Short mmCIF file of N, CA and C and ligand atoms in Angstrom, two decimals:
data_model
loop_
_atom_site.label_atom_id
_atom_site.label_comp_id
_atom_site.label_asym_id
_atom_site.label_seq_id
_atom_site.Cartn_x
_atom_site.Cartn_y
_atom_site.Cartn_z
N MET A 1 -5.38 -27.33 2.87
CA MET A 1 -4.79 -26.27 2.17
C MET A 1 -5.82 -25.35 1.53
N PHE A 2 -7.03 -25.89 1.17
CA PHE A 2 -8.03 -25.10 0.56
C PHE A 2 -8.94 -24.37 1.56
N ASN A 3 -8.65 -24.64 2.70
CA ASN A 3 -9.40 -23.86 3.82
C ASN A 3 -8.77 -22.50 4.15
N LEU A 4 -7.56 -22.38 3.47
CA LEU A 4 -6.74 -21.14 3.83
C LEU A 4 -7.68 -19.84 3.88
N LYS A 5 -7.46 -19.10 4.78
CA LYS A 5 -8.25 -17.86 4.90
C LYS A 5 -7.41 -16.69 4.57
N ILE A 6 -7.81 -15.96 3.57
CA ILE A 6 -6.91 -14.81 3.06
C ILE A 6 -7.64 -13.51 3.31
N LEU A 7 -6.81 -12.51 3.87
CA LEU A 7 -7.34 -11.23 4.03
C LEU A 7 -6.63 -10.10 3.14
N VAL A 8 -7.46 -9.31 2.53
CA VAL A 8 -6.85 -8.14 1.92
C VAL A 8 -7.36 -6.96 2.83
N THR A 9 -6.40 -6.24 3.27
CA THR A 9 -6.77 -5.02 4.14
C THR A 9 -5.91 -3.83 3.78
N TYR A 10 -6.53 -2.70 3.97
CA TYR A 10 -5.81 -1.43 3.51
C TYR A 10 -6.24 -0.16 4.25
N PHE A 11 -5.38 0.69 4.34
CA PHE A 11 -5.69 2.10 4.75
C PHE A 11 -5.61 2.88 3.43
N THR A 12 -6.58 3.89 3.47
CA THR A 12 -6.71 4.80 2.32
C THR A 12 -7.29 6.13 2.74
N LYS A 13 -6.78 7.17 2.12
CA LYS A 13 -7.46 8.47 2.29
C LYS A 13 -8.21 8.85 1.12
N THR A 14 -7.52 8.59 -0.12
CA THR A 14 -8.29 9.13 -1.37
C THR A 14 -8.54 7.94 -2.39
N ASN A 15 -8.57 6.75 -1.83
CA ASN A 15 -9.08 5.54 -2.55
C ASN A 15 -8.08 4.87 -3.65
N ASN A 16 -6.82 5.36 -3.71
CA ASN A 16 -5.85 4.85 -4.69
C ASN A 16 -5.60 3.40 -4.15
N THR A 17 -5.20 3.35 -2.84
CA THR A 17 -4.85 2.03 -2.35
C THR A 17 -6.10 1.05 -2.29
N LYS A 18 -7.17 1.70 -2.16
CA LYS A 18 -8.39 0.72 -2.26
C LYS A 18 -8.54 0.04 -3.56
N LYS A 19 -8.10 0.88 -4.65
CA LYS A 19 -8.28 0.37 -5.98
C LYS A 19 -7.32 -0.94 -6.21
N ILE A 20 -6.18 -0.70 -5.68
CA ILE A 20 -5.30 -1.79 -5.72
C ILE A 20 -5.70 -3.00 -4.91
N ALA A 21 -6.30 -2.63 -3.76
CA ALA A 21 -6.77 -3.80 -2.78
C ALA A 21 -7.91 -4.56 -3.53
N GLU A 22 -8.69 -3.80 -4.17
CA GLU A 22 -9.95 -4.50 -4.93
C GLU A 22 -9.38 -5.42 -6.00
N ALA A 23 -8.34 -5.03 -6.72
CA ALA A 23 -7.77 -5.82 -7.91
C ALA A 23 -7.11 -6.98 -7.30
N ILE A 24 -6.43 -6.90 -6.15
CA ILE A 24 -5.75 -8.10 -5.49
C ILE A 24 -6.91 -9.06 -5.07
N TYR A 25 -7.86 -8.46 -4.46
CA TYR A 25 -9.08 -9.33 -3.96
C TYR A 25 -9.72 -10.11 -5.10
N GLU A 26 -9.78 -9.45 -6.18
CA GLU A 26 -10.57 -10.18 -7.36
C GLU A 26 -9.74 -11.41 -7.86
N GLU A 27 -8.34 -11.38 -7.69
CA GLU A 27 -7.58 -12.49 -8.10
C GLU A 27 -7.54 -13.63 -7.14
N ILE A 28 -8.12 -13.57 -5.98
CA ILE A 28 -7.97 -14.60 -5.03
C ILE A 28 -9.20 -15.59 -5.15
N GLU A 29 -8.98 -16.81 -5.35
CA GLU A 29 -10.00 -17.81 -5.57
C GLU A 29 -10.29 -18.70 -4.36
N LEU A 30 -9.63 -18.27 -3.30
CA LEU A 30 -9.77 -19.08 -2.02
C LEU A 30 -10.81 -18.31 -1.13
N ASN A 31 -10.90 -18.84 0.16
CA ASN A 31 -11.62 -18.20 1.12
C ASN A 31 -11.06 -16.80 1.45
N LYS A 32 -11.92 -15.81 1.16
CA LYS A 32 -11.21 -14.39 1.30
C LYS A 32 -12.13 -13.38 1.83
N GLU A 33 -11.50 -12.29 2.46
CA GLU A 33 -12.25 -11.28 2.97
C GLU A 33 -11.48 -9.95 2.57
N ILE A 34 -12.12 -8.85 2.49
CA ILE A 34 -11.56 -7.52 2.25
C ILE A 34 -12.09 -6.54 3.18
N LYS A 35 -11.08 -5.77 4.01
CA LYS A 35 -11.62 -5.00 5.07
C LYS A 35 -10.71 -3.79 5.04
N LYS A 36 -11.23 -2.50 5.55
CA LYS A 36 -10.37 -1.49 5.86
C LYS A 36 -9.59 -1.77 7.00
N MET A 37 -8.43 -1.28 7.12
CA MET A 37 -7.55 -1.59 8.36
C MET A 37 -8.41 -1.17 9.67
N GLU A 38 -9.07 -0.03 9.61
CA GLU A 38 -9.69 0.50 10.77
C GLU A 38 -10.97 -0.31 11.14
N GLU A 39 -11.28 -1.34 10.33
CA GLU A 39 -12.38 -2.27 10.90
C GLU A 39 -11.96 -3.45 11.64
N LEU A 40 -10.46 -3.61 11.52
CA LEU A 40 -9.97 -4.76 12.32
C LEU A 40 -9.33 -4.53 13.68
N ASP A 41 -9.43 -5.53 14.55
CA ASP A 41 -8.72 -5.41 15.85
C ASP A 41 -7.35 -5.94 15.73
N ASN A 42 -7.29 -6.93 14.88
CA ASN A 42 -5.96 -7.75 14.74
C ASN A 42 -6.07 -8.56 13.48
N LEU A 43 -4.97 -9.35 13.27
CA LEU A 43 -4.86 -10.13 11.97
C LEU A 43 -5.28 -11.58 12.37
N ASN A 44 -5.70 -11.87 13.47
CA ASN A 44 -5.83 -13.25 13.83
C ASN A 44 -6.81 -14.12 12.99
N GLY A 45 -6.48 -15.27 12.67
CA GLY A 45 -7.35 -16.18 11.87
C GLY A 45 -7.09 -16.18 10.43
N TYR A 46 -6.10 -15.36 9.94
CA TYR A 46 -5.84 -15.40 8.57
C TYR A 46 -4.41 -15.99 8.16
N GLU A 47 -4.40 -16.88 7.32
CA GLU A 47 -3.04 -17.41 6.91
C GLU A 47 -2.22 -16.64 6.07
N LEU A 48 -2.81 -15.69 5.42
CA LEU A 48 -2.07 -14.74 4.55
C LEU A 48 -2.87 -13.45 4.56
N VAL A 49 -2.10 -12.38 4.64
CA VAL A 49 -2.63 -10.94 4.61
C VAL A 49 -1.89 -10.13 3.56
N PHE A 50 -2.72 -9.60 2.73
CA PHE A 50 -2.33 -8.55 1.80
C PHE A 50 -2.51 -7.20 2.49
N PHE A 51 -1.67 -6.42 2.69
CA PHE A 51 -1.75 -5.26 3.53
C PHE A 51 -1.32 -4.12 2.78
N GLY A 52 -2.11 -3.07 2.58
CA GLY A 52 -1.83 -1.93 1.75
C GLY A 52 -2.05 -0.64 2.46
N PHE A 53 -1.17 0.36 1.95
CA PHE A 53 -1.34 1.78 2.55
C PHE A 53 -0.60 2.70 1.60
N PRO A 54 -0.86 4.09 1.72
CA PRO A 54 -0.06 5.00 0.94
C PRO A 54 1.24 5.42 1.70
N ILE A 55 2.12 5.92 0.93
CA ILE A 55 3.30 6.70 1.58
C ILE A 55 2.81 8.06 1.88
N GLU A 56 3.04 8.36 3.17
CA GLU A 56 2.56 9.81 3.56
C GLU A 56 3.80 10.41 4.22
N THR A 57 4.37 11.50 3.76
CA THR A 57 5.55 12.11 4.24
C THR A 57 6.61 11.03 4.55
N TYR A 58 7.04 10.35 3.41
CA TYR A 58 8.20 9.52 3.37
C TYR A 58 7.99 8.12 4.05
N GLY A 59 6.88 7.76 4.33
CA GLY A 59 6.72 6.44 4.96
C GLY A 59 5.16 6.20 5.30
N PRO A 60 4.89 5.10 5.91
CA PRO A 60 3.58 4.85 6.42
C PRO A 60 3.18 5.87 7.45
N ASN A 61 1.88 6.22 7.56
CA ASN A 61 1.48 7.17 8.62
C ASN A 61 1.52 6.51 10.01
N GLN A 62 1.24 7.14 10.98
CA GLN A 62 1.43 6.69 12.38
C GLN A 62 0.41 5.52 12.68
N GLU A 63 -0.87 5.75 12.18
CA GLU A 63 -1.88 4.63 12.33
C GLU A 63 -1.49 3.35 11.80
N VAL A 64 -0.89 3.37 10.59
CA VAL A 64 -0.39 2.10 9.84
C VAL A 64 0.75 1.57 10.64
N ARG A 65 1.64 2.47 10.91
CA ARG A 65 2.91 1.92 11.69
C ARG A 65 2.45 1.21 12.96
N ASP A 66 1.62 1.86 13.73
CA ASP A 66 1.20 1.38 15.10
C ASP A 66 0.36 -0.15 14.83
N PHE A 67 -0.39 -0.15 13.78
CA PHE A 67 -1.16 -1.37 13.47
C PHE A 67 -0.14 -2.55 13.27
N LEU A 68 0.86 -2.17 12.28
CA LEU A 68 1.71 -3.23 11.89
C LEU A 68 2.54 -3.65 12.99
N LYS A 69 3.12 -2.80 13.72
CA LYS A 69 3.95 -3.03 14.84
C LYS A 69 3.21 -4.03 15.84
N LYS A 70 2.02 -3.71 16.01
CA LYS A 70 1.22 -4.49 17.03
C LYS A 70 0.73 -5.85 16.49
N ASN A 71 0.51 -5.98 15.16
CA ASN A 71 -0.22 -7.17 14.68
C ASN A 71 0.52 -8.07 13.60
N SER A 72 1.72 -7.74 13.35
CA SER A 72 2.44 -8.46 12.15
C SER A 72 3.25 -9.71 12.66
N ALA A 73 3.47 -9.81 13.88
CA ALA A 73 4.25 -10.97 14.50
C ALA A 73 3.84 -12.24 13.96
N ASN A 74 4.72 -13.04 13.44
CA ASN A 74 4.36 -14.45 12.97
C ASN A 74 3.40 -14.48 11.85
N LYS A 75 3.11 -13.50 11.15
CA LYS A 75 2.20 -13.52 10.07
C LYS A 75 2.91 -13.58 8.74
N LYS A 76 2.17 -14.24 7.78
CA LYS A 76 2.58 -14.02 6.40
C LYS A 76 2.02 -12.86 5.66
N ILE A 77 2.71 -11.91 5.29
CA ILE A 77 2.19 -10.67 4.83
C ILE A 77 2.87 -10.36 3.43
N ALA A 78 1.96 -9.79 2.57
CA ALA A 78 2.36 -9.15 1.34
C ALA A 78 1.93 -7.66 1.38
N LEU A 79 2.92 -6.83 1.20
CA LEU A 79 2.63 -5.41 1.27
C LEU A 79 2.32 -4.80 -0.10
N PHE A 80 1.26 -3.93 -0.15
CA PHE A 80 1.08 -3.15 -1.35
C PHE A 80 1.00 -1.75 -0.97
N ILE A 81 1.72 -0.83 -1.74
CA ILE A 81 1.95 0.50 -1.19
C ILE A 81 1.71 1.47 -2.51
N THR A 82 1.03 2.47 -2.27
CA THR A 82 0.88 3.49 -3.34
C THR A 82 1.59 4.87 -2.86
N HIS A 83 1.96 5.61 -3.82
CA HIS A 83 2.70 6.77 -3.60
C HIS A 83 2.56 7.79 -4.89
N GLY A 84 2.81 8.98 -4.58
CA GLY A 84 2.59 10.04 -5.62
C GLY A 84 3.81 10.08 -6.49
N SER A 85 4.96 9.55 -6.02
CA SER A 85 6.14 9.63 -6.97
C SER A 85 6.15 8.51 -7.95
N PRO A 86 6.87 8.75 -9.05
CA PRO A 86 6.98 7.65 -10.01
C PRO A 86 7.70 6.56 -9.51
N GLU A 87 7.52 5.30 -10.07
CA GLU A 87 8.11 4.08 -9.58
C GLU A 87 9.61 4.10 -9.71
N PHE A 88 10.11 5.01 -10.69
CA PHE A 88 11.50 5.06 -10.93
C PHE A 88 12.18 6.00 -10.05
N SER A 89 11.49 6.76 -9.14
CA SER A 89 12.14 7.82 -8.42
C SER A 89 13.15 7.30 -7.49
N ASP A 90 14.26 8.05 -7.31
CA ASP A 90 15.33 7.60 -6.37
C ASP A 90 14.91 7.81 -4.96
N PHE A 91 13.82 8.63 -4.70
CA PHE A 91 13.48 8.81 -3.37
C PHE A 91 12.73 7.59 -2.76
N LEU A 92 12.23 6.85 -3.63
CA LEU A 92 11.35 5.76 -3.17
C LEU A 92 11.92 4.62 -2.32
N ALA A 93 13.05 4.17 -2.72
CA ALA A 93 13.70 3.05 -1.96
C ALA A 93 13.72 3.15 -0.51
N PRO A 94 14.22 4.27 0.07
CA PRO A 94 14.31 4.43 1.56
C PRO A 94 12.87 4.47 2.12
N TRP A 95 11.89 4.91 1.40
CA TRP A 95 10.41 4.87 2.01
C TRP A 95 9.87 3.46 2.05
N LEU A 96 10.26 2.72 1.07
CA LEU A 96 9.81 1.40 1.08
C LEU A 96 10.50 0.55 2.13
N GLU A 97 11.78 0.79 2.32
CA GLU A 97 12.60 0.18 3.33
C GLU A 97 11.99 0.51 4.77
N GLU A 98 11.65 1.73 4.87
CA GLU A 98 10.96 2.27 6.12
C GLU A 98 9.71 1.52 6.42
N SER A 99 8.98 1.20 5.23
CA SER A 99 7.65 0.55 5.42
C SER A 99 7.94 -0.86 5.91
N LYS A 100 8.96 -1.55 5.33
CA LYS A 100 9.21 -2.99 5.74
C LYS A 100 9.68 -2.96 7.36
N ARG A 101 10.40 -1.96 7.69
CA ARG A 101 10.80 -1.91 9.08
C ARG A 101 9.61 -1.78 10.07
N CYS A 102 8.45 -1.39 9.61
CA CYS A 102 7.24 -1.44 10.53
C CYS A 102 6.87 -2.79 10.88
N LEU A 103 7.28 -3.79 10.09
CA LEU A 103 6.89 -5.29 10.41
C LEU A 103 7.75 -5.85 11.50
N ASP A 104 7.13 -6.68 12.26
CA ASP A 104 7.86 -7.39 13.28
C ASP A 104 9.02 -8.26 12.72
N SER A 105 10.04 -8.58 13.45
CA SER A 105 11.17 -9.38 12.94
C SER A 105 10.70 -10.76 12.61
N SER A 106 9.61 -11.32 13.17
CA SER A 106 9.11 -12.61 12.94
C SER A 106 8.14 -12.68 11.70
N THR A 107 7.82 -11.52 11.19
CA THR A 107 6.99 -11.48 10.02
C THR A 107 7.60 -12.14 8.81
N GLU A 108 6.70 -13.07 8.08
CA GLU A 108 7.26 -13.50 6.76
C GLU A 108 6.80 -12.63 5.73
N LEU A 109 7.66 -11.83 5.20
CA LEU A 109 7.15 -10.92 4.06
C LEU A 109 7.26 -11.65 2.75
N LEU A 110 6.23 -11.89 2.04
CA LEU A 110 6.08 -12.55 0.98
C LEU A 110 6.34 -11.79 -0.34
N GLY A 111 6.19 -10.55 -0.21
CA GLY A 111 6.51 -9.69 -1.41
C GLY A 111 6.03 -8.27 -1.12
N LEU A 112 6.49 -7.35 -2.00
CA LEU A 112 6.05 -6.02 -1.79
C LEU A 112 5.75 -5.42 -3.18
N PHE A 113 4.52 -4.84 -3.30
CA PHE A 113 4.21 -4.24 -4.63
C PHE A 113 4.02 -2.68 -4.37
N ASN A 114 4.52 -1.98 -5.28
CA ASN A 114 4.19 -0.55 -5.11
C ASN A 114 3.90 0.13 -6.49
N CYS A 115 3.07 1.12 -6.40
CA CYS A 115 2.82 1.85 -7.65
C CYS A 115 2.36 3.22 -7.39
N GLN A 116 2.39 4.07 -8.49
CA GLN A 116 1.94 5.47 -8.34
C GLN A 116 0.48 5.56 -8.18
N GLY A 117 0.08 6.48 -7.42
CA GLY A 117 -1.23 6.97 -7.50
C GLY A 117 -1.46 8.52 -7.54
N ASP A 118 -2.50 8.94 -7.99
CA ASP A 118 -2.77 10.42 -8.03
C ASP A 118 -2.49 10.90 -6.71
N VAL A 119 -2.05 12.30 -6.76
CA VAL A 119 -1.90 13.00 -5.35
C VAL A 119 -3.12 13.97 -5.33
N ALA A 120 -3.80 13.97 -4.15
CA ALA A 120 -5.02 14.75 -3.91
C ALA A 120 -4.63 16.23 -3.97
N GLN A 121 -5.64 17.01 -4.56
CA GLN A 121 -5.34 18.35 -4.74
C GLN A 121 -4.98 19.22 -3.36
N PHE A 122 -5.59 18.72 -2.23
CA PHE A 122 -5.23 19.42 -1.04
C PHE A 122 -3.74 19.19 -0.57
N VAL A 123 -3.16 18.03 -1.02
CA VAL A 123 -1.77 17.78 -0.77
C VAL A 123 -1.03 18.76 -1.74
N ILE A 124 -1.25 18.81 -3.03
CA ILE A 124 -0.62 19.65 -4.00
C ILE A 124 -0.62 21.07 -3.53
N ASP A 125 -1.73 21.46 -3.08
CA ASP A 125 -1.90 22.98 -2.67
C ASP A 125 -0.98 23.21 -1.41
N HIS A 126 -1.06 22.33 -0.40
CA HIS A 126 -0.23 22.41 0.64
C HIS A 126 1.19 22.47 0.39
N LEU A 127 1.73 21.48 -0.41
CA LEU A 127 3.20 21.46 -0.78
C LEU A 127 3.66 22.64 -1.63
N SER A 128 2.69 23.02 -2.41
CA SER A 128 3.17 24.24 -3.30
C SER A 128 3.55 25.54 -2.44
N LYS A 129 2.95 25.58 -1.23
CA LYS A 129 3.30 26.74 -0.39
C LYS A 129 4.48 26.55 0.50
N SER A 130 5.10 25.39 0.38
CA SER A 130 6.20 25.01 1.18
C SER A 130 7.47 25.89 0.99
N ASP A 131 8.30 26.04 2.04
CA ASP A 131 9.60 26.69 1.84
C ASP A 131 10.62 25.74 1.23
N ASN A 132 10.27 24.47 1.31
CA ASN A 132 11.22 23.45 0.91
C ASN A 132 11.19 23.31 -0.66
N PRO A 133 12.13 23.60 -1.45
CA PRO A 133 12.14 23.45 -2.88
C PRO A 133 11.76 22.05 -3.35
N THR A 134 12.26 21.01 -2.61
CA THR A 134 11.96 19.55 -3.03
C THR A 134 10.44 19.35 -2.90
N LEU A 135 9.88 19.93 -1.83
CA LEU A 135 8.37 19.74 -1.74
C LEU A 135 7.63 20.40 -2.81
N ARG A 136 8.14 21.66 -3.20
CA ARG A 136 7.49 22.37 -4.26
C ARG A 136 7.60 21.65 -5.59
N TYR A 137 8.73 21.06 -5.76
CA TYR A 137 8.93 20.33 -7.04
C TYR A 137 8.04 19.02 -7.05
N PHE A 138 7.83 18.53 -5.87
CA PHE A 138 7.00 17.33 -5.83
C PHE A 138 5.53 17.73 -6.06
N ALA A 139 5.08 19.00 -5.60
CA ALA A 139 3.89 19.46 -5.91
C ALA A 139 3.61 19.70 -7.41
N GLN A 140 4.56 20.25 -8.00
CA GLN A 140 4.46 20.59 -9.44
C GLN A 140 4.45 19.22 -10.26
N GLU A 141 5.26 18.26 -9.98
CA GLU A 141 5.19 16.96 -10.67
C GLU A 141 3.93 16.22 -10.41
N SER A 142 3.56 16.35 -9.08
CA SER A 142 2.20 15.62 -8.85
C SER A 142 1.08 16.12 -9.55
N SER A 143 1.05 17.43 -9.85
CA SER A 143 -0.13 18.09 -10.64
C SER A 143 -0.15 17.51 -11.98
N LYS A 144 0.92 16.86 -12.50
CA LYS A 144 0.92 16.35 -13.81
C LYS A 144 0.29 14.85 -13.94
N ILE A 145 0.18 14.30 -12.73
CA ILE A 145 -0.25 12.84 -12.86
C ILE A 145 -1.93 12.93 -12.86
N ARG A 146 -2.38 12.02 -13.75
CA ARG A 146 -3.88 11.90 -13.72
C ARG A 146 -4.22 10.49 -13.97
N GLY A 147 -5.28 10.06 -13.19
CA GLY A 147 -5.85 8.72 -13.53
C GLY A 147 -4.96 7.55 -13.07
N GLN A 148 -4.16 7.78 -11.99
CA GLN A 148 -3.36 6.67 -11.44
C GLN A 148 -4.03 6.16 -10.08
N PRO A 149 -3.97 4.89 -9.80
CA PRO A 149 -3.40 3.82 -10.70
C PRO A 149 -4.16 3.54 -11.89
N ASP A 150 -3.57 3.46 -12.99
CA ASP A 150 -4.27 3.27 -14.23
C ASP A 150 -4.36 1.65 -14.49
N GLU A 151 -4.85 1.35 -15.59
CA GLU A 151 -5.24 -0.06 -15.96
C GLU A 151 -3.91 -0.89 -15.92
N THR A 152 -2.77 -0.44 -16.47
CA THR A 152 -1.57 -1.13 -16.43
C THR A 152 -1.13 -1.40 -15.02
N ARG A 153 -1.20 -0.45 -14.15
CA ARG A 153 -0.78 -0.57 -12.82
C ARG A 153 -1.73 -1.51 -11.94
N ILE A 154 -2.98 -1.52 -12.34
CA ILE A 154 -3.96 -2.39 -11.78
C ILE A 154 -3.66 -3.81 -12.09
N ASN A 155 -3.34 -3.97 -13.40
CA ASN A 155 -3.00 -5.35 -13.90
C ASN A 155 -1.70 -5.97 -13.22
N SER A 156 -0.72 -4.88 -13.13
CA SER A 156 0.54 -5.38 -12.36
C SER A 156 0.16 -5.84 -10.94
N ALA A 157 -0.75 -5.14 -10.27
CA ALA A 157 -1.16 -5.58 -8.87
C ALA A 157 -1.77 -7.04 -9.03
N LYS A 158 -2.57 -7.26 -10.08
CA LYS A 158 -3.15 -8.56 -10.21
C LYS A 158 -2.11 -9.65 -10.38
N ASP A 159 -1.04 -9.34 -11.23
CA ASP A 159 0.03 -10.18 -11.41
C ASP A 159 0.85 -10.40 -10.06
N PHE A 160 0.90 -9.33 -9.34
CA PHE A 160 1.56 -9.55 -8.01
C PHE A 160 0.72 -10.60 -7.10
N ALA A 161 -0.49 -10.39 -7.16
CA ALA A 161 -1.36 -11.23 -6.27
C ALA A 161 -1.26 -12.66 -6.70
N ARG A 162 -1.15 -12.97 -8.04
CA ARG A 162 -1.09 -14.37 -8.40
C ARG A 162 0.21 -14.89 -7.97
N GLU A 163 1.24 -14.01 -7.99
CA GLU A 163 2.65 -14.49 -7.79
C GLU A 163 2.71 -14.90 -6.29
N ILE A 164 2.05 -14.10 -5.49
CA ILE A 164 2.05 -14.33 -3.94
C ILE A 164 1.32 -15.59 -3.59
N LEU A 165 0.13 -15.73 -4.28
CA LEU A 165 -0.70 -16.89 -3.96
C LEU A 165 -0.04 -18.15 -4.46
N SER A 166 0.77 -18.05 -5.58
CA SER A 166 1.50 -19.32 -5.94
C SER A 166 2.55 -19.79 -4.91
N LYS A 167 2.93 -18.78 -4.04
CA LYS A 167 3.94 -19.20 -3.04
C LYS A 167 3.29 -19.99 -1.84
N ILE A 168 2.00 -19.81 -1.70
CA ILE A 168 1.34 -20.51 -0.49
C ILE A 168 0.37 -21.71 -0.90
N VAL A 169 -0.07 -21.89 -2.05
CA VAL A 169 -0.95 -23.00 -2.37
C VAL A 169 -0.31 -23.95 -3.36
C1 FMN B 1 -0.36 13.75 3.98
C2 FMN B 1 0.17 12.98 2.68
C3 FMN B 1 1.51 12.98 2.48
C4 FMN B 1 2.17 12.37 1.33
N1 FMN B 1 3.38 12.09 1.21
C5 FMN B 1 3.92 11.61 0.11
C6 FMN B 1 5.33 11.31 0.01
O1 FMN B 1 6.21 11.58 0.96
N2 FMN B 1 5.75 10.72 -1.13
C7 FMN B 1 4.92 10.37 -2.09
O2 FMN B 1 5.36 9.78 -3.09
N3 FMN B 1 3.57 10.51 -2.03
C8 FMN B 1 3.14 11.19 -0.99
N4 FMN B 1 1.73 11.31 -0.79
C9 FMN B 1 0.95 10.95 -1.96
C10 FMN B 1 0.26 9.56 -1.65
O3 FMN B 1 1.17 8.59 -1.27
C11 FMN B 1 -0.58 9.11 -2.87
O4 FMN B 1 -1.39 10.14 -3.32
C12 FMN B 1 -1.25 7.74 -2.56
O5 FMN B 1 -1.53 7.04 -3.70
C13 FMN B 1 -2.49 7.99 -1.84
O6 FMN B 1 -3.19 6.87 -1.48
P1 FMN B 1 -4.72 6.71 -0.98
O7 FMN B 1 -5.49 7.30 -2.12
O8 FMN B 1 -4.91 5.36 -0.86
O9 FMN B 1 -4.81 7.52 0.26
C14 FMN B 1 1.26 12.01 0.33
C15 FMN B 1 -0.19 12.10 0.45
C16 FMN B 1 -0.66 12.67 1.70
C17 FMN B 1 -2.15 12.68 1.82
#
């Protein structure tokens, strides 16, 4: 049981998801590794994988989708996801459902953590110019967020990690 090998892996563009990954990693007291998704060929050899990514245009980006589709079969996975929208946003549920659908039907999903992260200025600038009023609204709201994920969210991620670990040891 104590030889369990646990991986924390993540995709990130602006480091919000990396901050959550590092918080989760800190909570693991077993044999552990932390790697960017791009550094991995597959998920072989790990009994549990914490897998993180941002929501990009209403779901995981194509690289993340492809990686999960190819490598999640028969794995125990806990997902952690960051997004620019507040956690209470009505938009969020379908994006999280879409994220889960990227897993193989044989994957054992142990849990899903999600939290708000700052939205990069280049995204805000891009969305501000959109013809779509929903995207312009998203840009306006996103420019008000600062310093996310904050300490409270980081601590929630640590709680999540402990809860997942309690399911396997
Ligand atoms: C191209 C792009 C598209 C995005 N689309 C969404 C979106 O649909 N909904 C949302 O809530 N946030 C969206 N975001 C914001 C990111 O999900 C958020 O900033 C996230 O925390 C970034 O994580 P990272 O720093 O690990 O890359 C988008 C960001 C980018 C770069």
